[in-house]
Amino acid sequence: MSGERTEGEGTNMDENTGERTAPVRDTADGTAPGTDGGPPDTIARDTVTDYWSTAVSRIRPGEILLRGYPVEQLIGQVTFAEQIWLLLRGDLPTPVQGRLLEAALVAAVDHGPQAPSIAAARMAATCGVGLNSAVATGTGLLGDVHGGAGQQCMEVLARITGGEDARAIVAEYRERRAYLPGFGHRFHPRDPRRDPLLALVAEAVDSGEVPGRALAAGLALEEALAEGRTRPVPMNIDGATAIIYAELGFPPELGRGLFVLSRSVGILAHAWEETETGTRIKGPLPRPLLAGYHGPAPRDVER
């Protein structure tokens, strides 16, 4: 009947959800409808398709392209570290680049419940939240103080490779009585992860795979820190991985992102282990212990 609309008329069916949506109409000149007098309830097709336009992946029915590679060709052919590189950088790494990235990710994966992020994830796992929430609790603690030293160290390394003097930077931090990110460790006199990571970087420098500027900058900082001290302040995991990420050309902010990605595996393992114990509401102190108190002595309310 004229003027009446049958069910579904003027709507589009979403192939994935089955939901009906408002029509998407192409405009003759490619401009968005409504800007040229067109119907206000329609959107130009290119506006829709470009709303979340991405170079990372293309998803179509029966097709998953990751940076242009069909996922079925990547499965079983590339390592997880190589896949990470591909998504972040746009192409597959060389074997040496992939090996360095994987070494950095493996080295930073865990540091036990001494790390606040892992302790928090374990506590969360006993409080009835899902495993995803327990992991999010842990990764959410990886901020500037706990988890951000690698990014900060990369920024310091960039200052040196940009022409600043390592000794002057060390003097600057000493004058501010600030920690130099990437050096020293509250738990390890010498971080056991330092030497194997730097050895891999040195091999890559010798083979011409990486330039070696960040490695030279890190070693110069370590030498400057040792001057005038009876005990040296060796590089820690944050400094060693900062050198790797800088040598591989990652920006500092992505250096932190890669650390979070690595440490999230350890957080997941600890959260799952705690979940399996069946313990309920495990707090930061063992049950026989009570938190210290330094407030007023007990007193009565007098009115």
XYZ file of N, CA, C and O in Angstrom, residues 28 36-37 39 63 79 122 134 145 147 152 156-157 162 173 177 188 196 204 212 218 263 268 272:
96
model
N 26.867 11.314 -4.838
C 27.426 11.395 -6.180
C 28.829 11.970 -6.183
O 29.694 11.535 -6.942
N 25.251 18.657 1.724
C 24.874 19.199 0.423
C 23.373 19.133 0.213
O 22.886 19.068 -0.911
N 22.642 19.121 1.309
C 21.199 19.060 1.188
C 20.648 17.659 1.141
O 19.450 17.465 0.995
N 19.755 13.707 2.537
C 19.008 13.267 3.732
C 19.912 13.241 4.953
O 21.036 12.739 4.889
N 38.349 -13.865 5.580
C 39.681 -13.290 5.344
C 40.156 -12.523 6.560
O 39.413 -11.717 7.137
N 57.162 -16.647 14.797
C 57.077 -16.717 16.252
C 56.157 -15.610 16.759
O 55.809 -14.672 16.020
N 47.764 -11.276 42.339
C 47.475 -12.457 43.156
C 46.401 -12.139 44.195
O 45.505 -12.960 44.443
N 41.954 -9.794 37.309
C 43.171 -9.945 38.100
C 44.390 -9.500 37.304
O 45.277 -8.807 37.822
N 56.815 4.681 38.171
C 57.774 4.195 39.169
C 58.002 2.696 39.032
O 59.142 2.225 39.045
N 57.581 -0.007 36.463
C 57.270 -0.378 35.089
C 57.651 0.660 34.053
O 57.691 0.356 32.862
N 61.883 5.522 30.433
C 62.683 6.658 30.885
C 64.151 6.487 30.521
O 64.827 7.446 30.135
N 66.806 8.771 28.178
C 68.154 9.191 28.558
C 69.163 8.745 27.505
O 70.070 9.504 27.123
N 69.017 7.511 27.026
C 69.923 7.026 25.981
C 69.849 7.911 24.743
O 70.876 8.187 24.105
N 72.164 11.632 21.009
C 71.955 12.927 20.368
C 73.067 13.928 20.614
O 73.005 15.051 20.123
N 71.607 13.964 37.547
C 70.747 13.117 38.385
C 71.233 13.120 39.838
O 70.430 13.121 40.778
N 69.427 14.270 43.296
C 69.255 13.113 44.177
C 68.165 12.201 43.631
O 67.285 11.706 44.355
N 68.830 -7.245 43.399
C 69.994 -7.933 42.848
C 71.238 -7.043 42.902
O 71.207 -5.931 42.357
N 73.556 -11.538 29.570
C 73.142 -12.223 28.340
C 72.453 -11.304 27.344
O 72.621 -11.462 26.133
N 74.882 -8.505 17.657
C 74.147 -7.855 16.581
C 74.895 -6.635 16.047
O 74.854 -6.348 14.851
N 74.515 0.112 17.318
C 75.370 0.065 18.504
C 75.449 1.349 19.288
O 76.130 1.404 20.317
N 74.580 3.288 26.879
C 74.290 2.615 28.141
C 75.551 2.256 28.903
O 75.628 2.428 30.132
N 55.595 -8.479 30.863
C 55.292 -8.729 32.261
C 53.865 -9.255 32.462
O 53.583 -9.949 33.442
N 49.795 -13.016 34.530
C 48.783 -14.035 34.240
C 49.111 -15.346 34.945
O 48.231 -15.972 35.566
N 46.753 -16.942 37.861
C 46.166 -18.269 37.677
C 46.591 -19.215 38.792
O 45.770 -19.989 39.303
